[in-house]
Coordinates of C-alpha atoms and ligand atoms in Angstrom, one line a residue:
M205 CA -29.9 29.9 21.3
R206 CA -32.6 31.0 18.5
T207 CA -32.1 31.0 15.1
Q208 CA -35.2 31.4 12.2
V209 CA -34.2 27.5 11.1
A210 CA -33.1 25.0 12.6
I211 CA -31.5 22.8 10.5
I212 CA -30.6 18.5 11.0
G213 CA -28.1 17.3 9.0
A214 CA -24.8 19.1 7.4
G215 CA -25.2 16.7 4.8
P216 CA -25.8 18.2 0.5
S217 CA -29.0 18.9 1.5
G218 CA -28.5 21.2 5.2
L219 CA -25.8 23.0 3.7
L220 CA -27.1 24.0 0.5
L221 CA -30.3 24.9 2.2
G222 CA -28.5 27.2 4.9
Q223 CA -25.9 28.3 2.0
L224 CA -28.3 30.2 0.3
L225 CA -30.5 31.0 3.4
H226 CA -27.4 32.9 4.9
K227 CA -27.4 34.9 1.2
H228 CA -31.0 35.8 1.9
G229 CA -30.3 37.4 5.7
I230 CA -32.0 34.0 7.2
D231 CA -31.0 33.1 10.2
N232 CA -30.0 29.6 10.5
V233 CA -28.3 26.2 12.7
I234 CA -27.2 23.8 11.8
L235 CA -27.1 20.4 14.0
E236 CA -25.2 17.0 12.3
R237 CA -24.6 13.8 14.5
Q238 CA -21.7 13.0 13.0
T239 CA -17.9 15.2 13.2
G240 CA -16.3 17.4 9.6
E241 CA -14.2 15.0 8.8
Y242 CA -15.9 12.3 9.1
V243 CA -18.7 14.1 6.7
L244 CA -16.3 15.3 4.0
E245 CA -14.6 11.9 4.1
R246 CA -18.5 9.7 3.2
V247 CA -17.6 9.0 -0.4
R248 CA -21.5 9.3 -2.9
A249 CA -22.1 10.8 -6.3
G250 CA -20.1 12.3 -8.7
V251 CA -22.4 13.1 -11.1
I252 CA -25.1 16.7 -10.8
E253 CA -27.3 18.2 -12.8
Q254 CA -28.1 22.2 -14.2
V255 CA -30.0 22.4 -11.8
T256 CA -27.5 21.7 -8.9
M257 CA -24.6 23.6 -10.0
D258 CA -27.1 26.7 -10.6
L259 CA -27.8 26.0 -6.6
L260 CA -24.0 26.0 -5.8
D261 CA -23.9 29.0 -7.9
E262 CA -26.5 31.2 -6.4
A263 CA -25.5 30.0 -2.8
G264 CA -21.3 31.2 -4.2
V265 CA -19.9 28.1 -3.7
G266 CA -19.3 27.2 -7.8
V267 CA -16.0 29.1 -8.0
R268 CA -14.5 25.2 -8.1
M269 CA -16.8 23.1 -9.5
H270 CA -16.6 25.2 -13.0
E271 CA -12.7 24.8 -12.5
D272 CA -12.0 21.1 -11.4
G273 CA -16.0 19.9 -13.3
L274 CA -15.8 17.7 -16.2
L275 CA -18.7 18.1 -18.2
H276 CA -19.9 15.5 -20.1
E277 CA -22.5 15.1 -23.2
G278 CA -23.5 12.1 -23.1
V279 CA -23.2 8.9 -21.9
Q280 CA -22.0 5.4 -23.2
I281 CA -24.2 2.1 -22.2
C282 CA -21.9 -1.3 -22.9
V283 CA -24.6 -4.5 -23.5
N284 CA -22.3 -7.7 -23.6
G285 CA -19.7 -6.7 -25.1
V286 CA -20.8 -3.8 -27.5
R287 CA -20.7 -0.1 -26.1
H288 CA -23.1 2.9 -27.4
R289 CA -23.4 6.0 -27.5
I290 CA -26.2 8.0 -26.0
S291 CA -26.0 12.4 -27.2
F292 CA -27.1 14.3 -24.3
K293 CA -26.1 16.9 -26.1
D294 CA -28.2 16.3 -29.6
M295 CA -30.8 15.1 -27.7
T296 CA -31.2 17.8 -25.3
G297 CA -28.8 20.9 -25.7
K298 CA -28.0 20.5 -22.4
S299 CA -24.9 18.6 -20.3
V300 CA -24.0 16.9 -17.3
M301 CA -21.1 17.7 -14.9
V302 CA -18.6 15.0 -13.0
Y303 CA -18.0 16.2 -9.0
G304 CA -17.6 14.8 -6.2
Q305 CA -19.8 15.3 -3.9
T306 CA -16.7 15.4 -0.8
E307 CA -15.9 18.4 -3.3
I308 CA -19.4 19.8 -3.3
T309 CA -19.6 19.8 0.4
K310 CA -16.8 21.1 1.1
D311 CA -16.7 24.0 -0.9
L312 CA -20.0 24.0 1.3
M313 CA -18.7 23.8 4.6
D314 CA -15.9 26.6 3.0
G315 CA -18.5 29.1 2.0
R316 CA -20.0 28.1 5.3
A317 CA -17.5 29.1 7.3
A318 CA -16.0 32.0 5.6
V319 CA -20.0 33.5 6.3
G320 CA -19.3 32.5 9.8
A321 CA -22.8 30.7 9.8
P322 CA -22.7 27.7 12.4
T323 CA -22.6 24.5 11.9
I324 CA -22.9 22.2 15.4
Y325 CA -20.6 18.9 14.3
A326 CA -21.1 16.4 16.9
A327 CA -24.3 17.1 17.8
Y328 CA -26.5 13.4 19.4
D329 CA -29.9 12.8 20.6
V330 CA -31.6 15.3 18.0
S331 CA -34.9 15.7 19.6
L332 CA -37.5 17.6 17.6
H333 CA -40.4 19.2 19.7
G334 CA -43.8 21.2 18.9
I335 CA -43.7 20.3 15.4
L336 CA -47.0 21.1 15.5
S337 CA -47.1 24.0 16.8
D338 CA -45.8 28.3 16.2
T339 CA -43.8 27.5 18.6
P340 CA -41.3 24.7 17.6
H341 CA -38.0 23.8 18.9
V342 CA -35.3 21.3 19.1
T343 CA -33.0 19.6 21.7
F344 CA -29.5 18.2 21.7
R345 CA -26.2 17.1 23.1
A346 CA -22.8 18.5 22.7
D347 CA -19.9 19.6 24.8
G348 CA -21.2 16.7 27.1
K349 CA -24.8 19.1 28.0
V350 CA -28.1 19.5 27.1
Q351 CA -29.2 22.5 25.1
Q352 CA -32.5 23.7 22.9
I353 CA -32.5 25.8 19.7
E354 CA -35.7 27.5 19.4
C355 CA -37.0 28.1 16.4
D356 CA -39.6 28.8 13.8
F357 CA -39.1 25.9 11.1
I358 CA -37.2 23.4 11.5
A359 CA -35.6 21.8 8.2
G360 CA -35.4 17.9 8.4
C361 CA -32.1 17.7 5.7
D362 CA -31.0 14.4 8.2
G363 CA -30.6 11.6 5.7
F364 CA -33.0 8.2 5.3
H365 CA -31.3 7.4 8.6
G366 CA -32.2 10.2 10.4
V367 CA -34.4 11.3 13.3
S368 CA -37.0 14.1 11.4
R369 CA -38.8 11.2 9.4
K370 CA -39.4 9.3 12.3
S371 CA -40.3 12.8 13.9
A372 CA -43.3 12.7 11.8
P373 CA -47.0 12.0 13.3
H374 CA -47.2 8.1 12.0
A375 CA -50.9 9.3 10.9
A376 CA -50.0 11.9 9.0
I377 CA -47.2 9.6 6.9
V378 CA -46.9 7.7 4.2
T379 CA -44.5 5.6 2.8
H380 CA -44.2 4.1 -0.4
E381 CA -40.5 1.9 -0.7
R382 CA -39.1 -0.9 -2.7
V383 CA -36.0 -3.2 -1.5
Y384 CA -34.3 -4.3 -4.5
P385 CA -32.2 -8.2 -4.3
L386 CA -28.9 -6.1 -4.3
G387 CA -25.9 -3.7 -4.1
W388 CA -23.4 -1.6 -5.4
L389 CA -19.8 -2.3 -4.3
G390 CA -17.7 0.8 -5.3
I391 CA -14.3 1.8 -5.6
L392 CA -12.1 4.6 -5.6
T393 CA -8.8 4.3 -7.8
D394 CA -6.1 6.9 -8.5
T395 CA -5.9 5.6 -12.2
P396 CA -7.0 7.0 -14.8
P397 CA -10.2 6.3 -16.0
V398 CA -10.9 3.9 -18.9
S399 CA -13.1 6.3 -21.2
E400 CA -13.8 9.9 -21.6
E401 CA -17.4 9.1 -20.6
L402 CA -19.0 6.9 -17.9
I403 CA -19.5 3.6 -18.8
Y404 CA -22.8 1.1 -17.9
V405 CA -22.7 -1.9 -18.4
R406 CA -24.6 -4.3 -18.4
H407 CA -23.7 -8.1 -18.1
P408 CA -24.6 -11.4 -17.9
L409 CA -22.0 -11.3 -15.0
G410 CA -23.8 -8.4 -13.2
F411 CA -23.9 -4.7 -13.8
A412 CA -21.0 -2.7 -13.7
L413 CA -20.5 0.8 -14.0
C414 CA -17.0 2.5 -14.9
S415 CA -17.3 6.3 -13.9
M416 CA -14.3 9.1 -12.5
R417 CA -13.7 12.3 -10.4
T418 CA -10.9 13.4 -12.5
P419 CA -8.9 12.5 -15.2
T420 CA -6.6 10.6 -12.6
R421 CA -8.9 9.7 -10.3
S422 CA -11.9 6.7 -11.1
R423 CA -14.5 5.6 -9.5
Y424 CA -15.8 1.7 -10.5
Y425 CA -18.7 -0.2 -9.0
L426 CA -19.7 -3.8 -9.1
Q427 CA -23.1 -5.5 -9.0
C428 CA -23.1 -7.5 -5.5
S429 CA -25.7 -9.1 -3.7
L430 CA -26.6 -8.1 -0.1
A431 CA -25.2 -10.5 1.7
E432 CA -21.5 -9.3 0.4
D433 CA -18.5 -8.9 3.0
I434 CA -16.4 -6.2 2.0
E435 CA -13.8 -7.9 3.6
S436 CA -14.0 -11.3 0.5
W437 CA -13.4 -8.0 -1.8
P438 CA -9.4 -7.9 -2.1
D439 CA -8.7 -5.0 -4.1
E440 CA -7.8 -8.0 -7.0
R441 CA -10.6 -9.9 -6.9
F442 CA -11.9 -6.6 -7.9
W443 CA -10.4 -6.3 -10.6
E444 CA -10.7 -10.1 -11.8
E445 CA -14.7 -9.4 -12.2
L446 CA -14.8 -6.4 -13.8
K447 CA -12.6 -7.2 -16.7
P448 CA -15.0 -9.5 -18.3
R449 CA -17.9 -7.4 -17.9
L450 CA -16.3 -4.7 -20.2
D451 CA -16.6 -4.4 -24.4
E452 CA -12.4 -5.2 -25.5
E453 CA -11.3 -1.4 -25.8
A454 CA -11.9 -1.0 -21.9
R455 CA -10.7 -4.2 -21.1
D456 CA -7.0 -2.6 -22.5
R457 CA -7.2 0.3 -21.2
L458 CA -8.2 -0.7 -18.1
V459 CA -5.3 0.6 -15.9
T460 CA -5.5 -1.1 -11.9
G461 CA -4.1 -0.3 -9.6
P462 CA -5.0 0.5 -5.0
S463 CA -7.9 1.5 -4.0
I464 CA -8.2 4.3 -1.4
E465 CA -12.1 3.6 -0.8
K466 CA -14.2 0.6 -0.8
S467 CA -18.2 0.1 0.3
I468 CA -21.2 -1.3 -0.4
A469 CA -24.1 0.3 -1.2
P470 CA -27.6 -0.8 -0.9
L471 CA -30.1 -0.1 -3.8
R472 CA -33.7 0.7 -2.5
S473 CA -36.2 3.2 -3.8
F474 CA -38.6 5.0 -0.8
V475 CA -40.9 8.1 -0.9
A476 CA -42.4 9.2 2.5
E477 CA -45.8 11.4 1.4
P478 CA -46.2 13.7 2.3
M479 CA -42.9 16.1 3.4
R480 CA -44.1 19.2 5.0
F481 CA -45.7 18.5 9.0
G482 CA -47.2 21.4 10.7
R483 CA -43.4 23.6 11.0
L484 CA -41.3 20.7 10.3
F485 CA -40.2 20.4 7.0
L486 CA -38.0 17.1 4.8
A487 CA -35.5 17.4 2.2
G488 CA -33.1 15.1 0.4
D489 CA -32.6 12.2 1.0
A490 CA -34.7 11.8 4.9
A491 CA -37.7 12.1 2.4
H492 CA -36.8 9.7 -0.6
I493 CA -34.1 7.4 -2.1
V494 CA -33.5 6.6 -5.6
P495 CA -31.2 3.6 -6.4
P496 CA -28.1 5.3 -8.0
T497 CA -28.3 4.0 -11.1
G498 CA -29.5 7.3 -12.3
A499 CA -27.5 9.5 -10.9
K500 CA -30.2 11.1 -9.1
G501 CA -30.4 11.4 -5.7
L502 CA -28.4 14.2 -4.6
N503 CA -29.9 16.1 -7.9
L504 CA -33.1 15.4 -6.2
A505 CA -31.8 16.8 -3.4
A506 CA -30.9 20.2 -4.5
S507 CA -33.9 20.4 -6.1
D508 CA -36.4 20.1 -2.4
V509 CA -34.4 22.7 -1.5
R510 CA -34.6 25.2 -4.5
Y511 CA -37.6 24.7 -3.5
L512 CA -37.8 25.3 0.6
S513 CA -35.3 28.0 0.4
Q514 CA -37.7 30.4 -2.2
A515 CA -40.9 29.2 0.4
L516 CA -38.3 29.9 3.1
I517 CA -37.6 33.1 1.1
E518 CA -41.2 34.3 0.2
Y519 CA -42.3 33.7 3.9
Y520 CA -39.9 36.5 5.5
A521 CA -39.9 38.3 2.9
E522 CA -43.7 39.3 1.8
K523 CA -45.4 37.6 4.5
S524 CA -46.6 34.4 2.5
E525 CA -47.1 31.5 2.8
A526 CA -47.8 30.1 -0.7
G527 CA -44.3 28.5 -1.2
L528 CA -44.5 26.9 2.3
K529 CA -47.9 25.6 1.2
H530 CA -47.0 24.4 -2.1
Y531 CA -43.8 22.6 -1.0
S532 CA -44.3 19.3 0.3
D533 CA -46.4 18.6 -4.0
R534 CA -44.2 20.8 -6.1
A535 CA -41.5 19.0 -4.7
L536 CA -43.0 15.5 -5.1
A537 CA -44.0 15.1 -8.6
R538 CA -40.4 15.9 -9.6
I539 CA -39.3 13.6 -7.0
W540 CA -41.8 10.8 -8.5
K541 CA -40.2 11.1 -12.0
A542 CA -36.7 10.7 -10.7
E543 CA -38.5 7.8 -9.0
R544 CA -39.8 6.0 -11.9
F545 CA -36.0 6.6 -14.4
S546 CA -33.7 5.9 -11.5
W547 CA -36.6 2.0 -11.3
W548 CA -36.2 1.8 -14.9
M549 CA -32.4 2.0 -15.1
T550 CA -31.8 -0.3 -12.1
M551 CA -34.4 -2.7 -14.1
L552 CA -32.7 -2.3 -17.4
L553 CA -29.0 -2.4 -16.3
H554 CA -28.8 -5.1 -13.3
R555 CA -29.2 -8.7 -13.6
I556 CA -31.8 -9.1 -11.0
S557 CA -34.0 -11.9 -12.8
E558 CA -32.3 -14.9 -13.8
D559 CA -36.5 -16.2 -15.9
P560 CA -34.6 -15.7 -19.2
F561 CA -38.0 -13.9 -20.6
D562 CA -36.8 -10.7 -18.0
Q563 CA -33.6 -11.0 -20.0
K564 CA -35.2 -10.7 -23.4
I565 CA -36.6 -8.1 -22.7
Q566 CA -34.3 -6.1 -21.1
L567 CA -32.5 -6.6 -24.2
A568 CA -35.3 -5.9 -26.7
E569 CA -35.7 -2.1 -24.1
L570 CA -31.6 -1.2 -24.5
D571 CA -32.2 -2.6 -28.5
Y572 CA -34.7 0.1 -28.8
L573 CA -33.2 2.1 -26.4
F574 CA -30.0 2.4 -29.0
R575 CA -32.0 2.5 -32.6
S576 CA -34.8 4.4 -31.4
K577 CA -34.4 8.5 -31.5
A578 CA -37.8 8.9 -29.4
A579 CA -36.3 6.5 -26.8
A580 CA -32.9 7.9 -26.2
T581 CA -34.4 11.6 -26.1
V582 CA -36.5 10.4 -23.4
F583 CA -33.1 8.7 -21.9
A584 CA -31.5 11.8 -21.6
E585 CA -33.8 14.4 -20.5
N586 CA -34.4 12.3 -18.2
Y587 CA -30.6 11.6 -17.2
V588 CA -30.1 15.1 -17.7
G589 CA -32.6 15.9 -15.1
L590 CA -35.9 17.7 -16.8
P591 CA -37.3 20.8 -17.1
Y592 CA -39.0 22.8 -14.2
Ligands
LIG1437 P1 -26.8 12.6 3.2 O1 -25.9 13.1 2.7 O2 -26.9 11.4 4.3 O3 -26.6 13.7 4.7 C1 -27.4 13.2 5.8 C2 -27.3 14.0 7.3 O4 -27.8 13.8 8.1 C3 -25.4 13.2 7.5 O5 -24.6 14.5 7.6 C4 -25.8 13.0 8.7 O6 -24.7 12.4 8.9 C5 -26.6 13.5 9.4 N1 -27.6 13.1 10.5 C6 -28.5 11.8 10.7 N2 -29.0 11.3 11.5 C7 -28.6 12.8 12.0 C8 -29.4 13.1 13.5 N3 -30.1 12.2 14.2 N4 -29.1 13.9 14.3 C9 -28.3 15.8 13.1 N5 -27.8 14.4 12.1 C10 -28.0 13.5 11.2 N6 -26.4 11.3 -6.5 C11 -27.0 12.2 -7.5 O7 -27.3 13.0 -7.5 N7 -26.0 11.4 -8.5 C12 -24.9 10.6 -7.9 O8 -24.2 10.4 -9.3 C13 -25.0 9.7 -6.9 N8 -24.2 8.4 -6.8 C14 -24.7 7.7 -5.9 C15 -23.7 6.7 -5.1 C16 -23.8 6.3 -3.7 C17 -23.1 5.0 -3.8 C18 -24.3 6.3 -3.3 C19 -24.9 5.2 -1.7 C20 -25.1 7.8 -3.5 C21 -24.9 8.4 -4.8 N9 -26.3 9.1 -5.1 C22 -25.9 9.5 -5.5 C23 -26.9 9.7 -3.3 C24 -26.5 10.9 -2.7 O9 -25.6 10.3 -2.3 C25 -27.8 11.1 -1.6 O10 -28.6 11.6 -2.2 C26 -27.0 13.0 -0.7 O11 -26.6 12.4 -0.1 C27 -28.4 12.8 -0.9 O12 -28.1 14.2 0.7 P2 -29.0 14.1 1.8 O13 -28.3 16.2 2.2 O14 -29.8 14.7 1.6 O15 -28.6 13.6 3.1
LIG1438 C1 -21.8 7.6 -10.0 C2 -22.3 7.0 -9.4 C3 -23.6 6.8 -9.7 O1 -25.1 6.4 -9.2 C4 -24.5 6.8 -11.1 O2 -25.4 6.7 -11.8 C5 -23.1 7.6 -12.0 C6 -22.4 7.8 -11.5 C7 -19.7 8.5 -9.3 O3 -19.9 7.6 -8.0 O4 -19.3 8.5 -10.0

């Protein structure tokens, strides 16, 4: 088999890249380790920035997002039982959209099926070869046979645990990492959200987040320890731990119900530099991870794909390598700003330190955020996504 771009991973970055390349007549094949059903069932991101909305439109898969997505013009932050609102609209003129990653994945998969572009699911033992040569290729096992794809470029869109980053020459890659001593325990329920806007909660008992997917489906998160066993979290315990962290109004409005999904995600900051190794380009979680607090992971994946798709389109249309040459630097400049914001928001809202000094500093910073128009503007600019 031969293609122009072999894409490893059918998460949001791989699917979006595939769709944008296809639109510009660039052949691509996606290799995904899991089945399509498995990929669709992973409940993850919920908040998307304008850049992500624009790219989904450009890829021709934005119709359902505009119909079903919920535009949010602000966010609420609850500190020790008192709620404050930060308006994105007033501070930046922009909004974010609540539209689940599962829905985005479905729209992208449907879009790909509609144009007949190939995705090979259940592709095992994916292995990258010749990335530093002009003739790279990928081998894998599917339908019980070892197969090979020759290509011009390989896009490593296979997430944090994928094979692509590990295929980069060790001497050529530098990684930066911070592991936080906590995780998020998340549940999805078919109950109406407590508020029309997201509520990020800072409380002595620990962080909580009240989010949503639709007016009848809620997503809640609780800070938990890394050692937590999900089996020891029956739904009743989740609700009992959430309630005391909320303000009175939210507590009164909280409708509890059975969870339809429950999972634990560890919090981590991670960046691999550079994002290009010869003919291999990394994008999305394959190259970087942010703790979920700033809602940046999927949006960063989309912004990588924006730069990478533009560079590849330019290469094939004009035989120019300029975009490919600058891809890593351009992407990393944006990534580090999102890393900083996600780290800052994580440190601001979680119970991480038992030292009263650290807790006083957190409260002072939050008080400043609510009183200073400049601080609120910086927050809003970062949350809705910095301009290019
Ligand atoms: P992934 O989604 O990880 O996709 C990679 C794909 O590659 C997977 O399908 C995987 O199966 C496949 N793969 C892996 N290894 C191989 C292999 N060897 N061969 C072939 N295929 C392979 N982001 C936001 O922007 N906003 C949010 O509100 C938000 N909330 C989040 C909440 C939680 C609880 C979590 C966990 C994450 C959240 N994120 C959020 C982050 C977001 O989900 C990720 O950043 C996003 O999924 C990254 O997409 P990706 O395509 O790069 O990687
Ligand atoms: C959601 C996830 C996040 O990480 C976040 O910051 C906001 C919302 C969500 O899943 O809805």
